[in-house]
Coordinates of C-alpha atoms and ligand atoms in Angstrom, one line a residue:
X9 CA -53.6 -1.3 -11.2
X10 CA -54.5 0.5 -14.4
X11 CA -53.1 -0.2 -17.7
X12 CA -49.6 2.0 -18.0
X13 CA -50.0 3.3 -21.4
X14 CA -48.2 4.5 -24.0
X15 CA -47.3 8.1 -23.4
X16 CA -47.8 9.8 -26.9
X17 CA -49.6 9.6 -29.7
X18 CA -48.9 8.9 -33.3
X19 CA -48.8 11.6 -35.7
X20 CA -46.5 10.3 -38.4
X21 CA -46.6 6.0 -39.3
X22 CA -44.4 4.4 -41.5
X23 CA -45.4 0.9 -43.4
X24 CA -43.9 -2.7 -42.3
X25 CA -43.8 -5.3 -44.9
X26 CA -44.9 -8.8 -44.6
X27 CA -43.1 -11.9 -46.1
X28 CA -43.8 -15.4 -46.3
X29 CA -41.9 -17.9 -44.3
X30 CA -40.5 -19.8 -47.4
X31 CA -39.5 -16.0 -48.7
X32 CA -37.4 -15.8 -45.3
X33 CA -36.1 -18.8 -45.6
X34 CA -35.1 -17.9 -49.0
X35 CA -33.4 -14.1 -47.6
X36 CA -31.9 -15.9 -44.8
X37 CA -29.9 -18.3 -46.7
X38 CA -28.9 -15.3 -49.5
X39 CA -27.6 -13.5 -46.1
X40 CA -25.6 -16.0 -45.1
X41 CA -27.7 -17.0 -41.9
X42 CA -26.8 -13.7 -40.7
X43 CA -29.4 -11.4 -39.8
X44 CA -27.4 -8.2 -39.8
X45 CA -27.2 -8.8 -43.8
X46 CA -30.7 -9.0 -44.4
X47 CA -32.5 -5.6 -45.7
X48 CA -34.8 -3.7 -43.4
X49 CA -37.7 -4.1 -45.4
X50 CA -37.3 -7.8 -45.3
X51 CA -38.0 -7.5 -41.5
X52 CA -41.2 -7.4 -39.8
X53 CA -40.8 -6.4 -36.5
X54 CA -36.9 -4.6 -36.1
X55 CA -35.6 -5.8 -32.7
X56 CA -32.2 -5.8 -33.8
X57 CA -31.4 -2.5 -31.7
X58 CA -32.3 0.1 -29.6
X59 CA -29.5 2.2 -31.2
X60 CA -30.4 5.0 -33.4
X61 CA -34.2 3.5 -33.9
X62 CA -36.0 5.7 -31.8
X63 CA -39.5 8.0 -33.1
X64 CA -38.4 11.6 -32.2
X65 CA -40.8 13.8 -30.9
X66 CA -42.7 16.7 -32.6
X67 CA -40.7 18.7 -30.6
X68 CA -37.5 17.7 -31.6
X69 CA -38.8 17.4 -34.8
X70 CA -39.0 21.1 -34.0
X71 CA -35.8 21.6 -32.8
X72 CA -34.5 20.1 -36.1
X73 CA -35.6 23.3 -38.1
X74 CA -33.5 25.6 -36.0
X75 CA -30.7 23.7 -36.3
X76 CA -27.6 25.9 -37.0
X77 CA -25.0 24.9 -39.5
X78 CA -22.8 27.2 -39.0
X79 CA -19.5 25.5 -39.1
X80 CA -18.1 27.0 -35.7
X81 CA -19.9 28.2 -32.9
X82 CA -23.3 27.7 -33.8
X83 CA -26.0 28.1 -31.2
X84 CA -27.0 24.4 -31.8
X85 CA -23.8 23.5 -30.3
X86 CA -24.6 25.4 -27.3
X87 CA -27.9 24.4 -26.7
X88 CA -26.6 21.0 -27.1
X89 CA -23.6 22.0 -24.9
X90 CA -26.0 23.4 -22.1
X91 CA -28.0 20.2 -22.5
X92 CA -25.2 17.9 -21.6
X93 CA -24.0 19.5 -18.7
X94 CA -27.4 20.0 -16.7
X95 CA -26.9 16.6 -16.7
X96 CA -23.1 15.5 -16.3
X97 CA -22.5 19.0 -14.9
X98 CA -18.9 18.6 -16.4
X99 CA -17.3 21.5 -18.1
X100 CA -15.7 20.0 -20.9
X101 CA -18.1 18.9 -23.6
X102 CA -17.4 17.0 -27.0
X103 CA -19.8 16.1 -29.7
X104 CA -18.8 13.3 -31.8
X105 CA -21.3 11.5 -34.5
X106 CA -22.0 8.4 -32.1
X107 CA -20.6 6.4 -29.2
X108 CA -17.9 4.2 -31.0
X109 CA -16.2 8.2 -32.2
X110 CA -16.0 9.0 -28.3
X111 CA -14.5 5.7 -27.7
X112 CA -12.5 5.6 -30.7
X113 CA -11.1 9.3 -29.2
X114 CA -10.3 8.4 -25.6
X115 CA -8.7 5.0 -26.0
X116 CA -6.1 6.3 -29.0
X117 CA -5.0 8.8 -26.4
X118 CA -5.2 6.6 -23.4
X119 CA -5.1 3.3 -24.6
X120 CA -1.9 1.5 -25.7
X121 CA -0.1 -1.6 -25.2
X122 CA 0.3 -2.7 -21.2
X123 CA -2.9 -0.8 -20.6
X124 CA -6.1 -2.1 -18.8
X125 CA -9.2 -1.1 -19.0
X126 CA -11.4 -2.7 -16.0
X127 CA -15.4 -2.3 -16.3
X128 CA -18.4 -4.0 -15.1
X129 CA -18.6 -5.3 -18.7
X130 CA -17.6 -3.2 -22.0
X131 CA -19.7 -3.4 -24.9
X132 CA -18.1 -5.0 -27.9
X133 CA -17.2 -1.7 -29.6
X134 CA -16.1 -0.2 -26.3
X135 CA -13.7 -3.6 -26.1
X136 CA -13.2 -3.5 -29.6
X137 CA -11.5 0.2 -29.4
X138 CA -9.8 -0.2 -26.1
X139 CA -8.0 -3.8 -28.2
X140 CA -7.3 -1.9 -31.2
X141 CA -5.2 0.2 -29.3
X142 CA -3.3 -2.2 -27.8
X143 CA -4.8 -2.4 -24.7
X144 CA -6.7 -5.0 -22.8
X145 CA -10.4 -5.2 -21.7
X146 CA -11.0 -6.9 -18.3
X147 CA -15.0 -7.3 -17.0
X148 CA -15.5 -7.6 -13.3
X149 CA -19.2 -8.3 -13.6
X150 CA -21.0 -9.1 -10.2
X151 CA -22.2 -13.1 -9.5
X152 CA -25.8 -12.0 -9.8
X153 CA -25.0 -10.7 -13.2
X154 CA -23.3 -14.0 -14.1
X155 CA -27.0 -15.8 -14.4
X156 CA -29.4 -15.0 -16.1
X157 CA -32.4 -16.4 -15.0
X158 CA -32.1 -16.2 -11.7
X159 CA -33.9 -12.0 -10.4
X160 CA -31.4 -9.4 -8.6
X161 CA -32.3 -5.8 -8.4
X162 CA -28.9 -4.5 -9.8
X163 CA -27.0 -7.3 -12.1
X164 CA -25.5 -4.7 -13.8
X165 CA -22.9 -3.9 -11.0
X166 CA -19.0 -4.3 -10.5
X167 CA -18.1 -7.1 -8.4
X168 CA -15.9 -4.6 -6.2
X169 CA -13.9 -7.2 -4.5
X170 CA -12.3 -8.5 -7.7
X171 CA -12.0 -4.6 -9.0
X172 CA -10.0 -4.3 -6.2
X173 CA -7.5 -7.8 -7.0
X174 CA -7.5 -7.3 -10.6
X175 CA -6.3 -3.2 -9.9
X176 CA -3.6 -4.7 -7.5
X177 CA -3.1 -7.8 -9.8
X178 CA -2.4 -5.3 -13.1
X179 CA -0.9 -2.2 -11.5
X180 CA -2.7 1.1 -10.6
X181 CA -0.5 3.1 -12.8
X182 CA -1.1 0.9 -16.0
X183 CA -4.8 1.7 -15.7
X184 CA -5.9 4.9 -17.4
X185 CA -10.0 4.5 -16.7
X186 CA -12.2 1.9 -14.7
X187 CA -15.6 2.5 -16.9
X188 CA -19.0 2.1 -15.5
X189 CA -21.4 0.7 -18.1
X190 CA -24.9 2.2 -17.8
X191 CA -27.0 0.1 -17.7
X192 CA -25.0 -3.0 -18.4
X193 CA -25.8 -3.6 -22.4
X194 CA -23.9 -6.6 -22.7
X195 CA -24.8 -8.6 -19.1
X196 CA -28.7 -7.7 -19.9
X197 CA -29.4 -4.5 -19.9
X198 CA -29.2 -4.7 -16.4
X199 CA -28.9 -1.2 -14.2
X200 CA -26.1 -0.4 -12.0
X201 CA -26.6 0.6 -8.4
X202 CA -26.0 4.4 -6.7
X203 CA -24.8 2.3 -4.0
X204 CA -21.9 0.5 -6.1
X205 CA -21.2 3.4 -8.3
X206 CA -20.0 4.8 -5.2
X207 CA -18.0 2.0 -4.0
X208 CA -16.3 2.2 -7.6
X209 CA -15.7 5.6 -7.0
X210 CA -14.2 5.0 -3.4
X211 CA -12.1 2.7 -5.1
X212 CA -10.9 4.9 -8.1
X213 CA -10.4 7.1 -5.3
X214 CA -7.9 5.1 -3.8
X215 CA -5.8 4.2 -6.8
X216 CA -6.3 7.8 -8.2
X217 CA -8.1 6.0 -11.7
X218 CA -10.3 8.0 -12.9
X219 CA -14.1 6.5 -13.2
X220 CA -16.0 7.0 -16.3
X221 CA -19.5 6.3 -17.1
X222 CA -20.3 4.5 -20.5
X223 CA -24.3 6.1 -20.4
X224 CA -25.6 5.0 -23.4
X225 CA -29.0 4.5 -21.1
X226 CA -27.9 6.8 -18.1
X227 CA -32.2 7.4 -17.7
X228 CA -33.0 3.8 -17.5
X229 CA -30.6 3.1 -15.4
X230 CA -32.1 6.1 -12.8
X231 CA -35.4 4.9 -13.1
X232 CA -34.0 1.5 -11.8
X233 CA -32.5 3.2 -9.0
X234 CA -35.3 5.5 -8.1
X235 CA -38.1 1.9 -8.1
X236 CA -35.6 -0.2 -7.0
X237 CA -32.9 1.3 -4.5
X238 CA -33.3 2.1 -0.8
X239 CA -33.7 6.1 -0.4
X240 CA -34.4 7.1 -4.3
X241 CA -38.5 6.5 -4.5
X242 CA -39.2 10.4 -3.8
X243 CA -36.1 11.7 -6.0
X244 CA -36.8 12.9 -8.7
X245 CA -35.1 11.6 -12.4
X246 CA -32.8 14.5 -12.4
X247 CA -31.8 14.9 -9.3
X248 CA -30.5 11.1 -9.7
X249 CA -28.8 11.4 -12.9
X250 CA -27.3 14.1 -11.5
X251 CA -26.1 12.1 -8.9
X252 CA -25.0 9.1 -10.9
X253 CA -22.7 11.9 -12.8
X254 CA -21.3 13.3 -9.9
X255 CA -19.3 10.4 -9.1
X256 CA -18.1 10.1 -12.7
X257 CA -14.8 12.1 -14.2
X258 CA -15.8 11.5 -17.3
X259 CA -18.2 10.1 -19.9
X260 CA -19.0 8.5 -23.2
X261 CA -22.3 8.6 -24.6
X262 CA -24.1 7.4 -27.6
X263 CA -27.3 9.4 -28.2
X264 CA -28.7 7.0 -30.3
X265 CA -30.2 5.5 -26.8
X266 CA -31.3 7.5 -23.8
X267 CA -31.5 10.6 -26.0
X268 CA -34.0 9.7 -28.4
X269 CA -31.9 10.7 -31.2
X270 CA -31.3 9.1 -34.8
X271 CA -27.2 9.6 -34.3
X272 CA -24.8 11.5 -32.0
X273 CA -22.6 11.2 -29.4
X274 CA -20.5 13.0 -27.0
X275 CA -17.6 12.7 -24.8
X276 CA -17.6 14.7 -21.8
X277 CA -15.4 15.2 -18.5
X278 CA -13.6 17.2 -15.8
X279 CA -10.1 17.3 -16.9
X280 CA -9.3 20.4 -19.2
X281 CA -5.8 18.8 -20.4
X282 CA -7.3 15.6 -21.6
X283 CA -10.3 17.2 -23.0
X284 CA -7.5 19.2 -25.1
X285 CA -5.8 16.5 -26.6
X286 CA -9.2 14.9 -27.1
X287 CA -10.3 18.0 -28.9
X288 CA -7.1 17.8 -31.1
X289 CA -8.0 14.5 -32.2
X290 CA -11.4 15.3 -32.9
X291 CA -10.6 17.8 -35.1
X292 CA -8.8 15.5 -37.0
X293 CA -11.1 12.6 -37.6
X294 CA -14.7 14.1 -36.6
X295 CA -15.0 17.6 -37.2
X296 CA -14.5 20.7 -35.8
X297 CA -15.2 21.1 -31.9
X298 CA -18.5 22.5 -31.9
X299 CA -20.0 20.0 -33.9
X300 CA -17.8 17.1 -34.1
X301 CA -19.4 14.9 -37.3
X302 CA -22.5 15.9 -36.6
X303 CA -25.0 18.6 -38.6
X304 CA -26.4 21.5 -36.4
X305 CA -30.0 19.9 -36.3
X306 CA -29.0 16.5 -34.9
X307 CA -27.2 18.6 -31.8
X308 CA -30.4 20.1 -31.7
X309 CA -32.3 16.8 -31.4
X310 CA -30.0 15.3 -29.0
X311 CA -30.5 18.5 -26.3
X312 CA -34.0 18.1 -26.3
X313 CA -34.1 14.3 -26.3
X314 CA -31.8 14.2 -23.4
X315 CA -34.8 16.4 -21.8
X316 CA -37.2 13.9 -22.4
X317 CA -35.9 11.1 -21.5
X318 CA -36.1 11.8 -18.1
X319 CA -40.0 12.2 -18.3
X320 CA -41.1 10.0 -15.4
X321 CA -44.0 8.5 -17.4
X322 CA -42.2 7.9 -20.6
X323 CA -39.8 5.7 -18.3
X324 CA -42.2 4.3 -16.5
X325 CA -43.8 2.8 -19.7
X326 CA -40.2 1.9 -20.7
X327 CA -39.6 -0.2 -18.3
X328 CA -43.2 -1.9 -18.2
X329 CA -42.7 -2.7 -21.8
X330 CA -39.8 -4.7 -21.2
X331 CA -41.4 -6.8 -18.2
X332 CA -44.8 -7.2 -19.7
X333 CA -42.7 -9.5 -22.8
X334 CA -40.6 -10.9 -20.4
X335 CA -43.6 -11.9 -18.1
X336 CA -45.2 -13.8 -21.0
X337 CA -42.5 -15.6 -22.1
X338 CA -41.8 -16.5 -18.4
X339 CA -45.0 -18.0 -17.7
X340 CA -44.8 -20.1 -21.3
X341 CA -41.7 -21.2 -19.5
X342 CA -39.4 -19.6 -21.9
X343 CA -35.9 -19.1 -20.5
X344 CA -35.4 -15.3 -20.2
X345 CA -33.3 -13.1 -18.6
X346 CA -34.7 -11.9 -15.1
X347 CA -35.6 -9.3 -14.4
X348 CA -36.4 -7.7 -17.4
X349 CA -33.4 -5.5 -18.6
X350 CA -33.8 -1.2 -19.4
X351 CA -34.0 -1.4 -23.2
X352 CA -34.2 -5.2 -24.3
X353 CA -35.4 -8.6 -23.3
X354 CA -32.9 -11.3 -23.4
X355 CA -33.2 -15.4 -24.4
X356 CA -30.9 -17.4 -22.4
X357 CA -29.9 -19.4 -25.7
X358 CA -28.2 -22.2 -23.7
X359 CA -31.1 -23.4 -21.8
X360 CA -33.5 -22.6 -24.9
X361 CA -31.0 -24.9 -27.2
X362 CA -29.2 -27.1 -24.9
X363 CA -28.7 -29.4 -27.7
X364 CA -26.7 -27.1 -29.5
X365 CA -23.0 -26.8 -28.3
X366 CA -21.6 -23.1 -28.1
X367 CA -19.3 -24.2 -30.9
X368 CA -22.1 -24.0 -33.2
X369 CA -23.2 -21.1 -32.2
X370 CA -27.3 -21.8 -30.1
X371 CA -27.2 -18.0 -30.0
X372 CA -27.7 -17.4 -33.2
X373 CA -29.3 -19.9 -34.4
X374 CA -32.3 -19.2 -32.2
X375 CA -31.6 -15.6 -33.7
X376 CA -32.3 -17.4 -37.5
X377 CA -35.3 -19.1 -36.1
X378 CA -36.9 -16.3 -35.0
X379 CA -36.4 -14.3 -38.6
X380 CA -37.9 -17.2 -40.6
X381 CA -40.5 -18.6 -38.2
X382 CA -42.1 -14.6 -37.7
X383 CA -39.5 -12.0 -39.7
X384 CA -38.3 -11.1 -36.4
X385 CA -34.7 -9.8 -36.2
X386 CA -33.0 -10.3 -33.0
X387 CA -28.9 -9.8 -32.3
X388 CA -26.8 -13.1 -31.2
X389 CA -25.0 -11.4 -27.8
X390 CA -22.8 -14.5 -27.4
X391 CA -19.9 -16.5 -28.7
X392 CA -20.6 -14.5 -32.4
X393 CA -19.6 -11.6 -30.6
X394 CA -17.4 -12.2 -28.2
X395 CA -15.9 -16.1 -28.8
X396 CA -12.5 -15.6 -28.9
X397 CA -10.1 -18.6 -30.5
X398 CA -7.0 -19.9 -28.2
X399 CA -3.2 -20.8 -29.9
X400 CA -4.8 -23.9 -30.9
X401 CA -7.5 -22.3 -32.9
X402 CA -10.0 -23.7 -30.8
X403 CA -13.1 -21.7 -29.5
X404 CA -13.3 -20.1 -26.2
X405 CA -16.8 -19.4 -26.2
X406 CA -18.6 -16.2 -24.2
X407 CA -19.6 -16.4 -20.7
X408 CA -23.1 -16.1 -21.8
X409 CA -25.1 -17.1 -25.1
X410 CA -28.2 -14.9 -25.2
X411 CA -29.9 -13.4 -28.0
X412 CA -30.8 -10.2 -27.2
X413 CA -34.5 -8.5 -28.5
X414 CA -34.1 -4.6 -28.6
X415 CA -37.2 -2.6 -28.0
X416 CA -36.8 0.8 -30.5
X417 CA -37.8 3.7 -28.2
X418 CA -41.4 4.5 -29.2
X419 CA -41.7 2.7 -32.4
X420 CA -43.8 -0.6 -31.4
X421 CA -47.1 -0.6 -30.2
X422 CA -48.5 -3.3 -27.3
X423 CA -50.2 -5.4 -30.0
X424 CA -46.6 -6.0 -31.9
X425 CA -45.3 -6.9 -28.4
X426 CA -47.7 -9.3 -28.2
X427 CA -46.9 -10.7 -31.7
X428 CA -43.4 -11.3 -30.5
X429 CA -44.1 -13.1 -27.4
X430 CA -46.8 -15.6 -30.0
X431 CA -43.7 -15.9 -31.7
X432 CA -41.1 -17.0 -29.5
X433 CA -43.0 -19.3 -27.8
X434 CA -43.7 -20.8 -30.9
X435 CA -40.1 -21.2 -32.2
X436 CA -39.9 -22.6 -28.1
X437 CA -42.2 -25.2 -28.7
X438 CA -40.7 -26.6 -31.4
X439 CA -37.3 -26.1 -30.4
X440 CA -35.6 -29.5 -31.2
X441 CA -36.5 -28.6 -35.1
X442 CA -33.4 -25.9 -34.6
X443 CA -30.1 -27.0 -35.9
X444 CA -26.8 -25.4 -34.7
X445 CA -24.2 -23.3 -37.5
X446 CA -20.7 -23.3 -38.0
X447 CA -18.7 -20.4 -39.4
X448 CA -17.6 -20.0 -43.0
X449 CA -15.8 -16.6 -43.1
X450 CA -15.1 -13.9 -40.3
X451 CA -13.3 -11.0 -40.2
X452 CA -10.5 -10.8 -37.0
X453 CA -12.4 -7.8 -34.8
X454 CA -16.4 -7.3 -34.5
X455 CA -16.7 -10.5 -36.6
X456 CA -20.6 -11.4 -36.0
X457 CA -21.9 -7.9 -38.1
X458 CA -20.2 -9.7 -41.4
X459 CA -19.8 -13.5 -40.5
X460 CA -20.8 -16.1 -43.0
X461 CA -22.3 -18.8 -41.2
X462 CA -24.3 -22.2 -42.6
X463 CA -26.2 -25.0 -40.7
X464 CA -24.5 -27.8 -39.1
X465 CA -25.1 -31.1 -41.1
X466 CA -26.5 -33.9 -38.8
Ligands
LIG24 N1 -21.7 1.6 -25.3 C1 -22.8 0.8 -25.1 C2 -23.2 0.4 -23.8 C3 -23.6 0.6 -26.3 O1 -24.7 -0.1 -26.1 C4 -23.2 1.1 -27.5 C5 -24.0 0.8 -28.7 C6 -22.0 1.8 -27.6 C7 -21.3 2.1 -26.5 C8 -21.6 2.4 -28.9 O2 -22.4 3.4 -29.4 O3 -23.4 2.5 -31.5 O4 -23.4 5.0 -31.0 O5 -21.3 3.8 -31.6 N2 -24.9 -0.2 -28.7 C9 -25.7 -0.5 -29.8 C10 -26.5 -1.7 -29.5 C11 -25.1 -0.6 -31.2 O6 -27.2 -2.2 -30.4 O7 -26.5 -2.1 -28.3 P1 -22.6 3.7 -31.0

């Protein structure tokens, strides 16, 4: 088979800078051994997200010059609107300035204490809303999802049977949403199935819950279903988002992903009397309802990225990019995640570090080695973010450790791919020079983007 290439050209480049490694070493200690402290020019290559990182298009470059600021009713907002629902096909359409604003939104109206939200697995600011409320989080990831290295087609789904015991365990009517996360961020990156989105809906159906989708990367997560799933090879992108929507009553979206976009988001759904109060509490802390915290020209940029996303070829290299890195680090022996997730490859920190106890965080110190052995910045996805502390004040540490390596949409080139993967397996073969860290300040919610961490004496 032919090389799959990049599908665009560059017309507009922007300058990385290069450090030493005794300069990182230097930056990482002033930041506290926590990368998201460190200043962007300090980093080489910027693999700490996906979110909000992505080259726009000369078209929506474009787009941004027509952008309407009108405060109500500008056309923006009903390109943008008309964007949206080709997609969802729901009537009721709310922009907000990124993801966390949509969440923030739908949990203070549904959300509260004695409430339950049940999803494959939230994201931590999907949790971190949904807790602030007073509510609880419950993930019913599938078994596949719980291991990393071993390859399933769709990791990403809801293991239906404990959906089921958990709804019956907690009470239908103290259950305002069961969310669908799209693909599954937090487990991998790892895509859902058209299949189990429709037993979730069957299920919803049966309780009367409504289902939302969290599609942050609803595009990756088709392309996954059209390579991967029985029945979807001929179908074209659309025609599958458009069936992924159709089983949804309502979604939250960050355009920072799967709409090329530099910020945005939107909440969208079928239910006019929710939508209402929504809009009433948008008003309030976003913006007015036709534009919702966001300038005219961003709507702009996120109705014709949401356009392109669905490009078959720009998907197609998407998804190649992503198993090309993991490939390589595979057959170096690196413990990945398998398959490759949508929109980043993962380290499976506890088989990398198995020295280093999740107590001292293996997670992120593999993060720390990366940054000073080849300015890479990574993102711990582990017991940083989600270790929680019992009465005793003791950790309970995540289900996974991985340390998570966001590809930008666009932005890196093959040759910087392969810079990572000299990288990696680098820091890999000298592994046992890593030393765990323990924490020296935290704050109570979303703790790992402000942590103070040091190394572990031995
Ligand atoms: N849901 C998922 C699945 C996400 O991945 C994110 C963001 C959000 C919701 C919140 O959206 O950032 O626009 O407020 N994920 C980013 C990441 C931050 O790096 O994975 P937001």
């Amino acid at each position: 088979m032919q090389t799959i290439i990049e599908p665009f050209r560059i017309k507009s480049v922007e300058p990385i800078y290069f450090t030493t490694k005794e300069e990182r070493e230097t930056i990482l200690r002033a930041a506290h051994f926590n990368t998201f402290r460190i200043k962007a020019r300090d980093v080489l290559i910027d693999l700490l997200t996906d979110s909000g990182t992505s080259a726009m298009s000369s078209n929506q470059w474009a787009g941004i010059m027509q952008g309407d600021e009108s405060y109500a009713g500008s056309e923006s907002f009903f390109r943008f609107e008309n964007s949206v629902r080709s997609i969802t096909n729901m009537p009721y359409i709310i922009p907000t300035h990124q993801g966390r604003a949509s969440e923030k939104i739908i949990f203070s109206i549904l959300g509260g204490k004695g409430k339950y939200f049940i999803s494959n697995t939230l994201f931590d600011t999907t949790r971190a809303n949904i807790e602030f409320s007073g509510a609880e989080g419950i993930d019913c990831i599938c078994e596949e999802g719980k291991h990393p290295t071993i390859p399933a087609p769709f990791k990403g789904n809801m293991d239906t049977v404990l959906l089921q015991k958990t709804i019956e365990q907690v009470g239908a009517e103290n259950i305002p949403l069961i969310i669908m996360t799209i693909t599954n961020n937090s487990g991998g990156g790892q895509p859902v199935s058209m299949q189990n989105l429709r037993e979730v809906k069957a299920i919803c159906k049966q309780y009367k819950i409504p289902l939302y989708i969290d599609a942050c990367r609803f595009a990756e997560n088709a392309y996954f279903i059209k390579i991967r799933e029985e029945g979807y090879a001929q179908k074209p992108i659309p025609e599958i988002v458009r069936e992924m929507f159709s089983y949804a009553d309502g979604c939250t979206m960050s355009a920072k992903k799967d709409a090329f976009a530099n910020i945005g988001g939107f909440l969208a759904m079928h239910d006019l009397d929710l939508a209402l109060r929504c809009r009433n509490l948008l008003i309030i802390t976003e913006g007015f309802t036709t534009y919702g915290g966001l300038a005219g020209r961003d709507l702009e940029a996120i109705a014709i990225g949401l356009q392109e996303i669905m490009d078959e070829h720009y998907l197609q290299y998407r998804i190649r990019s992503m198993e090309y890195l993991t490939e390589k680090l595979a057959n170096a022996g690196v413990p990945v995640m398998q398959p490759a997730g949508g929109h980043a490859v993962y380290l499976d920190a506890k088989q990398f570090l198995p020295n280093i106890p999740a107590n001292q965080y293996p997670g992120q110190a593999l993060v720390c080695a990366l940054y000073t052995h080849g300015g890479i910045r990574a993102v711990e996805i582990g017991s940083l973010m989600f270790g929680k502390y019992d009465e005793a004040g003791k950790l309970i540490p995540a289900q996974l450790e991985l340390v998570r390596l966001a590809i930008p949409r666009r932005v890196y080139t093959q040759s910087h791919i392969d810079y990572v993967a000299e990288v990696i397996i680098e820091v890999f073969e000298k592994r046992d020079q890593i030393s765990g860290l323990k924490i020296i300040e935290e704050t109570p919610l979303l703790r790992h983007f402000t942590a103070k961490l040091k190394p572990v004496e031995n």
